[in-house]
mmCIF file of C-alpha atoms in Angstrom:
data_model
loop_
_atom_site.group_PDB
_atom_site.id
_atom_site.type_symbol
_atom_site.label_atom_id
_atom_site.label_comp_id
_atom_site.label_asym_id
_atom_site.label_seq_id
_atom_site.Cartn_x
_atom_site.Cartn_y
_atom_site.Cartn_z
ATOM 1 C CA MET A 1284 0.000 0.000 0.000
ATOM 2 C CA THR A 1285 1.166 3.524 -0.711
ATOM 3 C CA ASP A 1286 1.692 6.079 2.017
ATOM 4 C CA ALA A 1287 -1.276 8.081 0.709
ATOM 5 C CA THR A 1288 -3.574 5.039 0.984
ATOM 6 C CA LEU A 1289 -2.325 4.311 4.486
ATOM 7 C CA VAL A 1290 -2.848 7.934 5.544
ATOM 8 C CA LEU A 1291 -6.459 7.851 4.361
ATOM 9 C CA ALA A 1292 -7.050 4.563 6.173
ATOM 10 C CA ALA A 1293 -5.430 5.914 9.336
ATOM 11 C CA LEU A 1294 -7.604 9.019 9.180
ATOM 12 C CA ASP A 1295 -10.615 6.681 8.997
ATOM 13 C CA GLY A 1296 -9.482 5.097 12.269
ATOM 14 C CA ASP A 1297 -7.479 2.129 10.981
ATOM 15 C CA ARG A 1298 -4.782 1.663 13.639
ATOM 16 C CA ALA A 1299 -2.983 -0.980 11.603
ATOM 17 C CA ALA A 1300 -2.557 1.501 8.754
ATOM 18 C CA PHE A 1301 -0.902 4.001 11.047
ATOM 19 C CA ALA A 1302 1.268 1.240 12.529
ATOM 20 C CA THR A 1303 2.419 0.408 9.004
ATOM 21 C CA LEU A 1304 3.334 4.064 8.438
ATOM 22 C CA VAL A 1305 5.329 4.053 11.678
ATOM 23 C CA ASP A 1306 7.061 0.787 10.718
ATOM 24 C CA ARG A 1307 7.963 2.306 7.366
ATOM 25 C CA HIS A 1308 9.175 5.749 8.513
ATOM 26 C CA ALA A 1309 10.465 5.355 12.080
ATOM 27 C CA PRO A 1310 13.680 3.416 11.201
ATOM 28 C CA PRO A 1311 15.054 6.137 8.891
ATOM 29 C CA CYS A 1312 14.046 8.746 11.480
ATOM 30 C CA LEU A 1313 15.867 6.844 14.216
ATOM 31 C CA ARG A 1314 18.949 6.465 12.017
ATOM 32 C CA PHE A 1315 18.968 10.208 11.240
ATOM 33 C CA ALA A 1316 18.366 11.226 14.864
ATOM 34 C CA THR A 1317 21.082 8.907 16.162
ATOM 35 C CA ARG A 1318 23.612 10.498 13.864
ATOM 36 C CA MET A 1319 22.395 14.031 14.544
ATOM 37 C CA LEU A 1320 22.177 13.703 18.318
ATOM 38 C CA GLY A 1321 25.008 11.257 18.931
ATOM 39 C CA ASN A 1322 23.222 8.869 21.288
ATOM 40 C CA ILE A 1323 20.419 6.360 21.102
ATOM 41 C CA HIS A 1324 18.438 7.575 24.116
ATOM 42 C CA ASP A 1325 17.854 11.065 22.724
ATOM 43 C CA ALA A 1326 17.310 9.626 19.238
ATOM 44 C CA GLU A 1327 14.620 7.210 20.428
ATOM 45 C CA GLU A 1328 12.884 9.961 22.379
ATOM 46 C CA VAL A 1329 12.899 12.357 19.432
ATOM 47 C CA THR A 1330 11.733 9.658 17.027
ATOM 48 C CA GLN A 1331 8.884 8.666 19.323
ATOM 49 C CA ASP A 1332 7.896 12.306 19.720
ATOM 50 C CA THR A 1333 7.977 12.704 15.934
ATOM 51 C CA MET A 1334 5.667 9.730 15.412
ATOM 52 C CA MET A 1335 3.260 11.068 18.041
ATOM 53 C CA ARG A 1336 3.195 14.441 16.276
ATOM 54 C CA VAL A 1337 2.663 12.760 12.913
ATOM 55 C CA HIS A 1338 -0.349 10.961 14.385
ATOM 56 C CA ARG A 1339 -1.705 14.119 15.987
ATOM 57 C CA TRP A 1340 -1.264 16.194 12.819
ATOM 58 C CA LEU A 1341 -2.117 13.533 10.234
ATOM 59 C CA SER A 1342 -5.190 15.462 9.140
ATOM 60 C CA ARG A 1343 -2.903 18.410 8.256
ATOM 61 C CA TYR A 1344 -0.850 16.338 5.827
ATOM 62 C CA ASP A 1345 -0.904 17.865 2.344
ATOM 63 C CA THR A 1346 -1.236 15.003 -0.124
ATOM 64 C CA THR A 1347 0.546 17.032 -2.821
ATOM 65 C CA GLN A 1348 3.741 16.629 -0.759
ATOM 66 C CA SER A 1349 5.676 13.411 -0.246
ATOM 67 C CA PHE A 1350 4.677 11.809 3.061
ATOM 68 C CA ARG A 1351 8.321 10.937 3.721
ATOM 69 C CA THR A 1352 9.298 14.580 3.268
ATOM 70 C CA TRP A 1353 6.483 15.707 5.566
ATOM 71 C CA VAL A 1354 7.566 13.269 8.288
ATOM 72 C CA MET A 1355 11.207 14.320 7.890
ATOM 73 C CA SER A 1356 10.250 18.002 8.203
ATOM 74 C CA ILE A 1357 8.662 17.278 11.574
ATOM 75 C CA HIS A 1358 11.587 15.076 12.567
ATOM 76 C CA VAL A 1359 14.282 17.572 11.562
ATOM 77 C CA ASN A 1360 12.589 20.209 13.703
ATOM 78 C CA ARG A 1361 12.398 17.835 16.672
ATOM 79 C CA CYS A 1362 16.120 17.028 16.287
ATOM 80 C CA ARG A 1363 16.958 20.733 16.119
ATOM 81 C CA THR A 1364 14.954 21.380 19.269
ATOM 82 C CA ALA A 1365 16.684 18.505 21.060
ATOM 83 C CA LEU A 1366 20.094 19.878 20.065
ATOM 84 C CA LEU A 1367 19.168 23.345 21.329
ATOM 85 C CA GLN A 1368 17.867 21.989 24.615
ATOM 86 C CA ARG A 1369 20.939 19.834 25.086
ATOM 87 C CA GLY A 1370 23.176 22.754 24.190
ATOM 88 C CA ARG A 1371 21.595 24.799 26.912
ATOM 89 C CA ARG A 1372 22.120 21.978 29.412
ATOM 90 C CA THR A 1373 25.600 20.759 28.593
ATOM 91 C CA ARG A 1374 27.143 22.911 25.853
ATOM 92 C CA ARG A 1375 28.721 19.813 24.352
ATOM 93 C CA ILE A 1376 27.658 16.771 22.339
ATOM 94 C CA VAL A 1377 28.226 13.384 23.923
ATOM 95 C CA LEU A 1378 28.875 10.788 21.283
ATOM 96 C CA ASP A 1379 27.773 7.232 21.936
ATOM 97 C CA GLU A 1380 29.907 5.705 19.160
ATOM 98 C CA PRO A 1381 28.730 2.081 19.424
ATOM 99 C CA VAL A 1382 25.105 3.174 19.054
ATOM 100 C CA VAL A 1383 25.899 5.528 16.177
ATOM 101 C CA LEU A 1384 27.621 2.653 14.415
ATOM 102 C CA LEU A 1385 24.553 0.458 14.936
ATOM 103 C CA ALA A 1386 22.476 3.153 13.237
ATOM 104 C CA SER A 1387 24.764 3.074 10.210
ATOM 105 C CA VAL A 1388 23.481 2.104 6.827
ATOM 106 C CA PRO A 1389 24.849 -1.358 6.064
ATOM 107 C CA SER A 1390 28.078 -0.961 4.139
ATOM 108 C CA THR A 1391 28.885 -2.908 1.030
ATOM 109 C CA SER A 1392 32.539 -2.183 1.703
ATOM 110 C CA ALA A 1393 34.693 -4.294 3.959
ATOM 111 C CA ASN A 1394 36.532 -1.160 5.064
ATOM 112 C CA THR A 1395 34.966 -0.626 8.494
ATOM 113 C CA ASP A 1396 37.872 1.581 9.586
ATOM 114 C CA LEU A 1397 36.892 4.174 6.995
ATOM 115 C CA ARG A 1398 33.233 3.968 8.034
ATOM 116 C CA ASP A 1399 34.230 4.465 11.681
ATOM 117 C CA ALA A 1400 36.409 7.442 10.743
ATOM 118 C CA ILE A 1401 33.523 8.983 8.788
ATOM 119 C CA GLU A 1402 31.177 8.550 11.765
ATOM 120 C CA ARG A 1403 33.685 10.258 14.061
ATOM 121 C CA ALA A 1404 34.186 13.036 11.527
ATOM 122 C CA LEU A 1405 30.429 13.556 11.164
ATOM 123 C CA ALA A 1406 30.174 14.090 14.899
ATOM 124 C CA GLN A 1407 32.717 16.923 14.615
ATOM 125 C CA ILE A 1408 31.043 19.052 11.954
ATOM 126 C CA GLU A 1409 28.565 21.846 12.626
ATOM 127 C CA PRO A 1410 24.989 20.521 13.183
ATOM 128 C CA MET A 1411 23.358 22.305 10.226
ATOM 129 C CA GLN A 1412 26.032 20.949 7.879
ATOM 130 C CA ARG A 1413 25.717 17.463 9.409
ATOM 131 C CA GLU A 1414 21.936 17.660 9.008
ATOM 132 C CA ALA A 1415 22.199 18.620 5.320
ATOM 133 C CA PHE A 1416 24.881 16.001 4.641
ATOM 134 C CA LEU A 1417 22.836 13.224 6.280
ATOM 135 C CA LEU A 1418 19.604 14.186 4.522
ATOM 136 C CA ARG A 1419 21.361 14.236 1.155
ATOM 137 C CA HIS A 1420 23.866 11.396 1.331
ATOM 138 C CA VAL A 1421 22.364 9.008 3.888
ATOM 139 C CA GLU A 1422 18.608 9.525 3.629
ATOM 140 C CA GLN A 1423 19.005 10.324 -0.100
ATOM 141 C CA LEU A 1424 16.499 13.153 -0.214
ATOM 142 C CA THR A 1425 16.572 15.443 -3.223
ATOM 143 C CA TYR A 1426 17.442 19.078 -2.612
ATOM 144 C CA ASP A 1427 13.777 20.008 -3.158
ATOM 145 C CA GLU A 1428 12.709 17.439 -0.549
ATOM 146 C CA MET A 1429 15.403 18.718 1.791
ATOM 147 C CA ALA A 1430 14.145 22.276 1.316
ATOM 148 C CA SER A 1431 10.622 21.171 2.223
ATOM 149 C CA ALA A 1432 11.855 19.272 5.255
ATOM 150 C CA THR A 1433 14.137 22.000 6.589
ATOM 151 C CA THR A 1434 12.554 25.245 5.298
ATOM 152 C CA ALA A 1435 16.017 26.234 4.018
ATOM 153 C CA GLY A 1436 16.532 27.233 0.418
ATOM 154 C CA VAL A 1437 17.990 24.814 -2.101
ATOM 155 C CA SER A 1438 21.081 26.980 -2.640
ATOM 156 C CA ALA A 1439 21.704 27.188 1.126
ATOM 157 C CA LEU A 1440 21.361 23.420 1.408
ATOM 158 C CA LYS A 1441 23.761 22.850 -1.474
ATOM 159 C CA MET A 1442 26.263 25.128 0.248
ATOM 160 C CA ARG A 1443 25.829 23.274 3.568
ATOM 161 C CA VAL A 1444 26.380 19.920 1.884
ATOM 162 C CA GLN A 1445 29.420 21.254 0.038
ATOM 163 C CA ARG A 1446 30.902 22.717 3.224
ATOM 164 C CA ALA A 1447 30.169 19.511 5.118
ATOM 165 C CA CYS A 1448 31.975 17.496 2.444
ATOM 166 C CA GLU A 1449 34.937 19.892 2.531
ATOM 167 C CA ARG A 1450 35.086 19.784 6.336
ATOM 168 C CA LEU A 1451 34.797 15.992 6.355
ATOM 169 C CA GLN A 1452 37.697 15.759 3.909
ATOM 170 C CA VAL A 1453 39.872 17.912 6.173
ATOM 171 C CA ILE A 1454 38.959 15.933 9.297
ATOM 172 C CA LEU A 1455 39.519 12.598 7.553
ATOM 173 C CA ALA A 1456 42.874 13.763 6.169
ATOM 174 C CA GLU A 1457 43.940 14.828 9.667
ATOM 175 C CA ASP A 1458 42.743 11.489 11.046
ATOM 176 C CA ARG A 1459 44.775 9.621 8.437
ATOM 177 C CA HIS A 1460 47.931 11.553 9.334
ATOM 178 C CA ALA A 1461 47.439 11.249 13.085
#
């Protein structure tokens, strides 16, 4: 069933339809949040909050927009809020590396050292650049979808992705020489 069909069924009270939507969209949200926030506990909380908001606001969903993009727009905002709240509390990001690695997209490469280095490097770049990089290269959203999800312009997102890639290259080069 398509997302649009499931949304209509969920709006008609079909709990199984909404559960299918959650099963379909929560894993990518959890993966994104784990990488953005650096630990599984915050990521699970934000993902659960996102799914609750999706349920609450399902009637507001605009069927001309991709459901995935709509969910990610809610989720990106929840991740941003969590980062701001954490920043006010601790002023630093705590990285739970084993959990971040578990949230990784399965690699076709046997080079786990490089994947680990990339994960560590991602944790070091500025959050807005990390967000854009992850949406583009991990979640594989188009720039138009990213713009809908983040409310940033396409050109700003392209610049963030470019700067993230440049910063990652510098960090990885330093890591290689260390």
